[in-house]
JSON list of C-alpha atoms in Angstrom, two decimals:
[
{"chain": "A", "resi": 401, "resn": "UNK", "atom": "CA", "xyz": [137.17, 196.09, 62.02]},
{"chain": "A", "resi": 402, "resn": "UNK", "atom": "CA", "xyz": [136.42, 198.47, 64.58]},
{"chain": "A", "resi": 403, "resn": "UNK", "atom": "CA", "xyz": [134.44, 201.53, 63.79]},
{"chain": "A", "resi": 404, "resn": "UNK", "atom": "CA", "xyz": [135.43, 204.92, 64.15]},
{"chain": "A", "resi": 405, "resn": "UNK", "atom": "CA", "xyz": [133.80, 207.16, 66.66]},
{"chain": "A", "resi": 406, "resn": "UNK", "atom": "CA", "xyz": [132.93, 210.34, 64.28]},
{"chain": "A", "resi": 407, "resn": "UNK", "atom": "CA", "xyz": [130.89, 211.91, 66.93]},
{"chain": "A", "resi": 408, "resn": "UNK", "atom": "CA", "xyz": [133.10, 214.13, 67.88]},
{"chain": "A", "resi": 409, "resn": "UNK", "atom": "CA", "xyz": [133.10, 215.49, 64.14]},
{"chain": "A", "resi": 410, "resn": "UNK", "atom": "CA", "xyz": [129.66, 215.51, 64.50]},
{"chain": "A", "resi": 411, "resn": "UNK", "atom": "CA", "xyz": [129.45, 217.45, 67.55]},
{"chain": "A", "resi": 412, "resn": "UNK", "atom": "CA", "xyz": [132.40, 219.74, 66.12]},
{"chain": "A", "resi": 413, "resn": "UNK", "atom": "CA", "xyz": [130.29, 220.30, 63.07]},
{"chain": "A", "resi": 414, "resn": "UNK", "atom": "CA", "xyz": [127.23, 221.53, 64.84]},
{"chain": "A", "resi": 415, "resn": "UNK", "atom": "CA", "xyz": [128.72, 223.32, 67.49]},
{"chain": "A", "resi": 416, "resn": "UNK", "atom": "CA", "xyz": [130.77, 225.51, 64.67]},
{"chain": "A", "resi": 417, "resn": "UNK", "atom": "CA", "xyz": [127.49, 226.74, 63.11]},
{"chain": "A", "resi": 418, "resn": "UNK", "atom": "CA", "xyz": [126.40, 228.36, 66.41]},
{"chain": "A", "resi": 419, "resn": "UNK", "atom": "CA", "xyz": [126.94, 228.01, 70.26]},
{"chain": "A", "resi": 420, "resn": "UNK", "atom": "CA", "xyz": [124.64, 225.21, 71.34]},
{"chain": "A", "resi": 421, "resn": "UNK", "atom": "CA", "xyz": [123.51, 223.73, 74.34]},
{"chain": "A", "resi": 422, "resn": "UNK", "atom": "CA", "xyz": [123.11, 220.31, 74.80]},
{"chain": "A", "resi": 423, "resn": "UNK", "atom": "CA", "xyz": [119.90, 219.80, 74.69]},
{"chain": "A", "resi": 424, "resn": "UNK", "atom": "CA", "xyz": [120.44, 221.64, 70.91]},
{"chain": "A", "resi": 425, "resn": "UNK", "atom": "CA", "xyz": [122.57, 219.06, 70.18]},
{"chain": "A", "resi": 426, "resn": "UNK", "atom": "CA", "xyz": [119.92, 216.67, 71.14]},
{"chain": "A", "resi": 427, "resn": "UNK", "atom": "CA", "xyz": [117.20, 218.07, 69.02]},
{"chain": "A", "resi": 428, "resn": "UNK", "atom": "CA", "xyz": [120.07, 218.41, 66.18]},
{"chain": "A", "resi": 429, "resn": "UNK", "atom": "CA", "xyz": [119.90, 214.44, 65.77]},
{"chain": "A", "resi": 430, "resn": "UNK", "atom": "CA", "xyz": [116.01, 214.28, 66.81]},
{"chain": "A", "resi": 431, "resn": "UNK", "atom": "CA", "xyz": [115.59, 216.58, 63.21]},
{"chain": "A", "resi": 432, "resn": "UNK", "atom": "CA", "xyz": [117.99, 216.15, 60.72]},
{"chain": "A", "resi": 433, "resn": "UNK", "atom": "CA", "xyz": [121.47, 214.55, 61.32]},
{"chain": "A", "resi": 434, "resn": "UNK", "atom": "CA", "xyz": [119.01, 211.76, 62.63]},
{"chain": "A", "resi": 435, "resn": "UNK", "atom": "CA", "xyz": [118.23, 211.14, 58.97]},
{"chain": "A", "resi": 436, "resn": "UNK", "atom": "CA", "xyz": [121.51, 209.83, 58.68]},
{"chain": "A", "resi": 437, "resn": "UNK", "atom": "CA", "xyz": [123.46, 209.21, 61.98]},
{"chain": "A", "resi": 438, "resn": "UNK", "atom": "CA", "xyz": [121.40, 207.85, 65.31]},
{"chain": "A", "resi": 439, "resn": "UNK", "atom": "CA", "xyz": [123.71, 208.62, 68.98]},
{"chain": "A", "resi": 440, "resn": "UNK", "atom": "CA", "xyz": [122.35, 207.85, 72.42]},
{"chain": "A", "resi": 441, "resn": "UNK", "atom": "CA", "xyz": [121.72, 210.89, 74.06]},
{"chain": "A", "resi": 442, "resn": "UNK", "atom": "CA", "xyz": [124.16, 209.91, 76.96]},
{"chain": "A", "resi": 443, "resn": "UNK", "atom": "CA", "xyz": [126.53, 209.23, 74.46]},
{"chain": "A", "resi": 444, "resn": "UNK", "atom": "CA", "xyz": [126.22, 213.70, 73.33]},
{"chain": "A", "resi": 445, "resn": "UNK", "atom": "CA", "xyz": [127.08, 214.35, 76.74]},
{"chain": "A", "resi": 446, "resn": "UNK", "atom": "CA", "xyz": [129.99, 211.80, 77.14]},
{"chain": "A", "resi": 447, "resn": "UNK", "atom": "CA", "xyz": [131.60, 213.33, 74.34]},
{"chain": "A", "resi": 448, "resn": "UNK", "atom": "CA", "xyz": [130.71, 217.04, 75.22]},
{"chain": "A", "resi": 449, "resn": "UNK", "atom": "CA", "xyz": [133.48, 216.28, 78.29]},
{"chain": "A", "resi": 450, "resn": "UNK", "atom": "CA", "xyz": [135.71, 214.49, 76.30]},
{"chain": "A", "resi": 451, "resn": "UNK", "atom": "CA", "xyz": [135.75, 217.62, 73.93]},
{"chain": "A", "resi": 452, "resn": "UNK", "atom": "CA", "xyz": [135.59, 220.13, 76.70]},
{"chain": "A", "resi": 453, "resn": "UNK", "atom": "CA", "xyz": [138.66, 217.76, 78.10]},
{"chain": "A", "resi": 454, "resn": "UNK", "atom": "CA", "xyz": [140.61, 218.20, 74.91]},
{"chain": "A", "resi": 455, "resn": "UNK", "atom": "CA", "xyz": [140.15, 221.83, 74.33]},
{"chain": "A", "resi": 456, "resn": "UNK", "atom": "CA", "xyz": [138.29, 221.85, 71.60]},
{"chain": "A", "resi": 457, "resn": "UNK", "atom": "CA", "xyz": [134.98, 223.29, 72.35]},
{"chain": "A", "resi": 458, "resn": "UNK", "atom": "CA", "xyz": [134.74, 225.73, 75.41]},
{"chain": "A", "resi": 459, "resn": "UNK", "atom": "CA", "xyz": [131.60, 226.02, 77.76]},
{"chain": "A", "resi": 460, "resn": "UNK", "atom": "CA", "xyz": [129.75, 228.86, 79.37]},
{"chain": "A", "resi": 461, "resn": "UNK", "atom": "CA", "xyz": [127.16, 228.21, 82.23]},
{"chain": "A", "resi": 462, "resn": "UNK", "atom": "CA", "xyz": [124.90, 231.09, 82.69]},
{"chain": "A", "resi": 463, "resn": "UNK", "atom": "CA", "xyz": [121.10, 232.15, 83.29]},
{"chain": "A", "resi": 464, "resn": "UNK", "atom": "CA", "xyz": [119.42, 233.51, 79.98]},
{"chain": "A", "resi": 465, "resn": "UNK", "atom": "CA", "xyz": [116.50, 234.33, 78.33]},
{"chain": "A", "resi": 466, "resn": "UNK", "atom": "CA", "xyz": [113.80, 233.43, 81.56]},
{"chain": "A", "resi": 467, "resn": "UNK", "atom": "CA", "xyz": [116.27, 232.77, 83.85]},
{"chain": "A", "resi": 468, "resn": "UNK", "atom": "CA", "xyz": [116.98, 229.59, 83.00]},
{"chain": "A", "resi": 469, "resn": "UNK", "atom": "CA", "xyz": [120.30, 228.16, 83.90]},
{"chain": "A", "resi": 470, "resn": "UNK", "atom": "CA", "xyz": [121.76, 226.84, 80.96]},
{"chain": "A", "resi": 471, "resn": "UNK", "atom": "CA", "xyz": [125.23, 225.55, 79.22]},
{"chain": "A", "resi": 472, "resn": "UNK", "atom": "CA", "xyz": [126.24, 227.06, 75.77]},
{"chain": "A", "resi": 473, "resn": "UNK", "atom": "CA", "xyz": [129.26, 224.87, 73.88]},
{"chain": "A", "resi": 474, "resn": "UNK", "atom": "CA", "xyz": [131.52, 227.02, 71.64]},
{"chain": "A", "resi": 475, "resn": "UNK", "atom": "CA", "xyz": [134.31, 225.69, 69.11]},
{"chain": "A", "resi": 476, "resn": "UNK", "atom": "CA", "xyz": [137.52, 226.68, 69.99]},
{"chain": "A", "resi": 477, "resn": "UNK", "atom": "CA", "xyz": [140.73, 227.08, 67.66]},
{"chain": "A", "resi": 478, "resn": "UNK", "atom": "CA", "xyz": [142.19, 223.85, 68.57]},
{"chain": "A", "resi": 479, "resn": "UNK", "atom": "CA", "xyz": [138.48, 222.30, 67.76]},
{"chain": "A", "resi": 480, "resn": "UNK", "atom": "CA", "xyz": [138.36, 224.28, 64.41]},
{"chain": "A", "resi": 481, "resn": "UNK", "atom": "CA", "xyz": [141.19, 222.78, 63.14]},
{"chain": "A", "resi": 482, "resn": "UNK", "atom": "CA", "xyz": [140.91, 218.98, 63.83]},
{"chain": "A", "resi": 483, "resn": "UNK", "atom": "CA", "xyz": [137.06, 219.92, 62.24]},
{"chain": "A", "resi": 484, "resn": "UNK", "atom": "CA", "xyz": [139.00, 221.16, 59.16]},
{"chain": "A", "resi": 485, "resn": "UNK", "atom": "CA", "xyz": [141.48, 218.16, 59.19]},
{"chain": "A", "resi": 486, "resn": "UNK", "atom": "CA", "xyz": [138.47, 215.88, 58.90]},
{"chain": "A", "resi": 487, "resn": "UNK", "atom": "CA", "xyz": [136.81, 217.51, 56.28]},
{"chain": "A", "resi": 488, "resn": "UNK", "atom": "CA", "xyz": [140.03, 217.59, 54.49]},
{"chain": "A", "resi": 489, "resn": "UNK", "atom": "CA", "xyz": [140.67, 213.79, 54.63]},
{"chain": "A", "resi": 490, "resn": "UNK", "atom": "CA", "xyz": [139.14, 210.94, 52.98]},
{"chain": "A", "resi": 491, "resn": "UNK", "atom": "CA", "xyz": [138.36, 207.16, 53.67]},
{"chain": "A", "resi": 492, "resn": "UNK", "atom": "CA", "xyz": [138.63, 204.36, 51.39]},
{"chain": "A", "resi": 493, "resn": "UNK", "atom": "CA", "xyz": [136.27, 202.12, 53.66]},
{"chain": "A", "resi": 494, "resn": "UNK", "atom": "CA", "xyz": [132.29, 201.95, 53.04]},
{"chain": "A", "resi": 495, "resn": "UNK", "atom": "CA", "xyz": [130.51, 201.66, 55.96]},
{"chain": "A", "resi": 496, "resn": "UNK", "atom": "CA", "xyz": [128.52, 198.21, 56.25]},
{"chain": "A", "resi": 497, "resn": "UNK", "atom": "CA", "xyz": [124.39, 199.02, 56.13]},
{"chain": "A", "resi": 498, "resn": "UNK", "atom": "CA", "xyz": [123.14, 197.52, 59.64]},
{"chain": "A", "resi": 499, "resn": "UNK", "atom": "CA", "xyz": [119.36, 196.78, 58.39]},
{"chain": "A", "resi": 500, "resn": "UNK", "atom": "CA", "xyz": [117.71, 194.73, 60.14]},
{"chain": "A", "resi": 501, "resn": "UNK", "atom": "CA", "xyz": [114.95, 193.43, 58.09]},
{"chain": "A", "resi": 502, "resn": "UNK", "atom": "CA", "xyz": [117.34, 192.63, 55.36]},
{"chain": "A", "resi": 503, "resn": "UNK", "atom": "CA", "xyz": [119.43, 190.21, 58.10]},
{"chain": "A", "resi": 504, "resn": "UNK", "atom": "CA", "xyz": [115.98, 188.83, 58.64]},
{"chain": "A", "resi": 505, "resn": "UNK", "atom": "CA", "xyz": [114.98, 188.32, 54.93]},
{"chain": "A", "resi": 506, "resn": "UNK", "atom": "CA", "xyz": [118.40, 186.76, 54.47]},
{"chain": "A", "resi": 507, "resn": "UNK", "atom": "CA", "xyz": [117.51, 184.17, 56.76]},
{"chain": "A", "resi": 508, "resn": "UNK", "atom": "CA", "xyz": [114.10, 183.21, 55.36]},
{"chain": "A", "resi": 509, "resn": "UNK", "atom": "CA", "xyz": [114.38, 180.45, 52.82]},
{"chain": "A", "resi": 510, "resn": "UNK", "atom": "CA", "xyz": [111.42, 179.90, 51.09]},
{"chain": "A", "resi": 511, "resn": "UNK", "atom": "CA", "xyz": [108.72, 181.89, 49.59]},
{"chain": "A", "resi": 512, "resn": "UNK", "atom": "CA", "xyz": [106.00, 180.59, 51.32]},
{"chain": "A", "resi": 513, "resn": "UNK", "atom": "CA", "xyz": [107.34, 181.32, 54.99]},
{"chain": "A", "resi": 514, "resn": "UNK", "atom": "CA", "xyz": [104.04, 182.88, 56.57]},
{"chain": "A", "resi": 515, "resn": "UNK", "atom": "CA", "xyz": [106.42, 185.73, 57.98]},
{"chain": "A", "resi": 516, "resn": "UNK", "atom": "CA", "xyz": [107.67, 187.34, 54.43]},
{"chain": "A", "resi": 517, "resn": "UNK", "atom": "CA", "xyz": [104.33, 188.65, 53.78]},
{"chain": "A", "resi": 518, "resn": "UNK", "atom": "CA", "xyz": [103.80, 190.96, 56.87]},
{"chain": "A", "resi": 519, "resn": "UNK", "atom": "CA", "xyz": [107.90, 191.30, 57.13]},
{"chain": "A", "resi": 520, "resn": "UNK", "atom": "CA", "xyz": [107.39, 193.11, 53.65]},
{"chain": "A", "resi": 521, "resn": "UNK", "atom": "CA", "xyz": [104.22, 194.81, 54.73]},
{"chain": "A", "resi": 522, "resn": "UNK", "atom": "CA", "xyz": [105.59, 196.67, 57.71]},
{"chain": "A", "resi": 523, "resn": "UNK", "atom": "CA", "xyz": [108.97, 197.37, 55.55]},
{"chain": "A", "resi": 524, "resn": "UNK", "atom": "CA", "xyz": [106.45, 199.23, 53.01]},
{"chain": "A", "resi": 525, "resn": "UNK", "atom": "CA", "xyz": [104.71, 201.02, 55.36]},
{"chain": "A", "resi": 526, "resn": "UNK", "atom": "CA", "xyz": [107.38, 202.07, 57.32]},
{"chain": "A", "resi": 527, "resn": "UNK", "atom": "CA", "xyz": [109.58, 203.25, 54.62]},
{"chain": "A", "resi": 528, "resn": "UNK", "atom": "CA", "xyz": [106.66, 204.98, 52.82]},
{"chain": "A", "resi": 529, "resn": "UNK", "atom": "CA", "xyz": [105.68, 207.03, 56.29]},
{"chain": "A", "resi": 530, "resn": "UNK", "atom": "CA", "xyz": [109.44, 207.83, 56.17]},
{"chain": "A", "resi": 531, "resn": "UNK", "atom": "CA", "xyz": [109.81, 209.00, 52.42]},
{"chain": "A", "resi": 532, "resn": "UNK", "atom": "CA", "xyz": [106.85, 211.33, 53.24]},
{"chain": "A", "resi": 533, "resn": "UNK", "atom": "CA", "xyz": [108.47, 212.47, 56.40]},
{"chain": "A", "resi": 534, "resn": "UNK", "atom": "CA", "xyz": [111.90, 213.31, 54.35]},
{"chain": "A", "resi": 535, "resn": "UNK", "atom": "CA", "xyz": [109.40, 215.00, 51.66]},
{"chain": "A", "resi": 536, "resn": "UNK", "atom": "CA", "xyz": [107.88, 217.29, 53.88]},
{"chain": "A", "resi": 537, "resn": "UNK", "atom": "CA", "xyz": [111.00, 218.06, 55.73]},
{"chain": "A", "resi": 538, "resn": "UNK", "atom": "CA", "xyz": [112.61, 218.97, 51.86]},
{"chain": "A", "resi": 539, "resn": "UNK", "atom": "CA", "xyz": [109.69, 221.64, 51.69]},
{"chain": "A", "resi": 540, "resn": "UNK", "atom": "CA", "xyz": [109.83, 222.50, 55.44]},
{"chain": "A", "resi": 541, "resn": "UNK", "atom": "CA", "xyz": [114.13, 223.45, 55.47]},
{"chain": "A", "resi": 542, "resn": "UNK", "atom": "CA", "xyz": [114.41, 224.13, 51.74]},
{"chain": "A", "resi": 543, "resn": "UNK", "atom": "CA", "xyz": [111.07, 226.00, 50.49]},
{"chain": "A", "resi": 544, "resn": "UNK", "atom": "CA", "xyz": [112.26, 227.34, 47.33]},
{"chain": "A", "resi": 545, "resn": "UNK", "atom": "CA", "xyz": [115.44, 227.03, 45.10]},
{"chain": "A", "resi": 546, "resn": "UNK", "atom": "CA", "xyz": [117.36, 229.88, 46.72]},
{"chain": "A", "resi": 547, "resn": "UNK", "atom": "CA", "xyz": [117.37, 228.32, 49.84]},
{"chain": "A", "resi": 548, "resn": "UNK", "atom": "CA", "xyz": [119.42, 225.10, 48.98]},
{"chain": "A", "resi": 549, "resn": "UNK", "atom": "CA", "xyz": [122.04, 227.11, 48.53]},
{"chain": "A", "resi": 550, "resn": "UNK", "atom": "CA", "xyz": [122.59, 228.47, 51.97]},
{"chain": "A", "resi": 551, "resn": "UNK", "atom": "CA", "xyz": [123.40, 224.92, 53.04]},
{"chain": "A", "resi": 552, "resn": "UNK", "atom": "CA", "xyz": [124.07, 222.56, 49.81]},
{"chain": "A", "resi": 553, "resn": "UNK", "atom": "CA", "xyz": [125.76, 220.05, 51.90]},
{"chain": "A", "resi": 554, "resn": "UNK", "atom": "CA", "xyz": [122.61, 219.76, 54.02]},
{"chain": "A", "resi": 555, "resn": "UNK", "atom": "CA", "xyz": [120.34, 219.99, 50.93]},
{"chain": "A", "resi": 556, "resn": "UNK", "atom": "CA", "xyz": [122.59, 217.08, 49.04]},
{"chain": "A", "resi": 557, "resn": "UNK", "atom": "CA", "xyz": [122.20, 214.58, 52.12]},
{"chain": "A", "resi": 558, "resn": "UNK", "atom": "CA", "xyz": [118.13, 215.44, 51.80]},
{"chain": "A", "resi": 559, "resn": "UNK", "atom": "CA", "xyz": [117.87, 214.43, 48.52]},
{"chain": "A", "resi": 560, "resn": "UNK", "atom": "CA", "xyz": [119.78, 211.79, 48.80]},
{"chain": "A", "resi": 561, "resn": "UNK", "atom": "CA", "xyz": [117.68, 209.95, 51.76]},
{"chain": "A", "resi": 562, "resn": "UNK", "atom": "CA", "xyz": [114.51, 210.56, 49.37]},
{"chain": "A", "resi": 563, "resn": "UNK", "atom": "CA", "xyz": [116.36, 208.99, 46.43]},
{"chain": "A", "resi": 564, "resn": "UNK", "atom": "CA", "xyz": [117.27, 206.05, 48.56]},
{"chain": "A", "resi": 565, "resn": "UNK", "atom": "CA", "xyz": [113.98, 205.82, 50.40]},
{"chain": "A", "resi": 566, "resn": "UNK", "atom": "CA", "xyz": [112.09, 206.63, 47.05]},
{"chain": "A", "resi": 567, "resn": "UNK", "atom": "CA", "xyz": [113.96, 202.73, 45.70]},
{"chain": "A", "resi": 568, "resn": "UNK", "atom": "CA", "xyz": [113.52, 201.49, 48.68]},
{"chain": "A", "resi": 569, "resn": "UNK", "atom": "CA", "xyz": [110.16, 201.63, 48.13]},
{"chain": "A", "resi": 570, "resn": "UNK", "atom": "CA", "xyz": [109.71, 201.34, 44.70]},
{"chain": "A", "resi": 571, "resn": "UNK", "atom": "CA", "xyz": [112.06, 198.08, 45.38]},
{"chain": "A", "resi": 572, "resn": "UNK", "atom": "CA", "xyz": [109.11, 196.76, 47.85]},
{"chain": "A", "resi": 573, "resn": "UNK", "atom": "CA", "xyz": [105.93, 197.82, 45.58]},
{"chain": "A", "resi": 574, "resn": "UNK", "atom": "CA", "xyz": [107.95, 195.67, 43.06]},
{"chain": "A", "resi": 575, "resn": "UNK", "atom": "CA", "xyz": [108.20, 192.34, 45.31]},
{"chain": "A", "resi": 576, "resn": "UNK", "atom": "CA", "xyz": [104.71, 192.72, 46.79]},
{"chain": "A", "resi": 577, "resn": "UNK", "atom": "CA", "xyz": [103.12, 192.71, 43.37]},
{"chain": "A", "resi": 578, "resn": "UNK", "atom": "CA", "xyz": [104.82, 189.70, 42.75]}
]
């Protein structure tokens, strides 16, 4: 089954919080819809002129700030409203997790394949480096209590990749010691 394309929702999304340019957009996945959702930056600027092509996001090229030329992407109507249709809907289909190391531990057989060790090794350290990362970027955008509910939404998805990278690592500890 094919995938859908929901980077135009994306894009829709963060253009509808503020004008952005698209090197905004750019630092947008670098920071936090990266936690969740990885694009090739080509791909941002692909779908910018499909958008743009559509009517549903509007540009402005101009010199700002220190005279800089620069292009600012703004949500139209038409833009708002296929946003809001999306939000609206639902799907019945989970995605399927693409992970890598687990295709790779699914095709080691026995427990005393010389790779599983370090395969498990690097998994540890990489997800605890990025369960600290998520951590600090929990006290970074949402410093105290108040603040989670500017953007809950945003907050939810945080503490949701810290739950899930929290058992992923708790998951590893648990094999290793074995």
């Amino acid at each position: 089954m094919a995938q859908k394309n929901l980077l135009p929702m994306i894009l829709l999304g963060l253009i509808n919080i503020e004008k952005k340019t698209g090197y905004d957009l750019k630092k947008d996945f670098e920071t936090e819809i990266g936690e969740f959702w990885s694009v090739k930056h080509s791909q941002i600027y692909l779908e910018l002129k499909r958008l743009e092509g559509n009517g549903e996001i509007k540009s402005t090229t101009g010199f700002y700030g220190n005279k800089i030329e620069k292009t600012y992407y703004e949500i139209t109507k038409k833009g708002k409203e296929r946003l809001e249709s999306w939000l609206d809907s639902y799907s019945d289909i989970l995605n399927v997790n693409k992970d890598e190391f687990v295709l790779k531990l699914y095709f080691i057989k026995s427990r005393k394949d010389p790779r599983l060790q370090d395969l498990l090794q690097e998994q540890y350290r990489l997800r605890s480096k990025k369960l600290e990362h998520l951590k600090e970027r929990m006290k970074f955008v949402f410093p105290n209590k108040e603040s989670k509910n500017d953007n809950f939404g945003h907050y939810l998805i945080l503490d949701h990749a810290i739950r899930r990278e929290q058992e992923y690592v708790n998951w590893l500890e648990e094999i290793l010691e074995k």
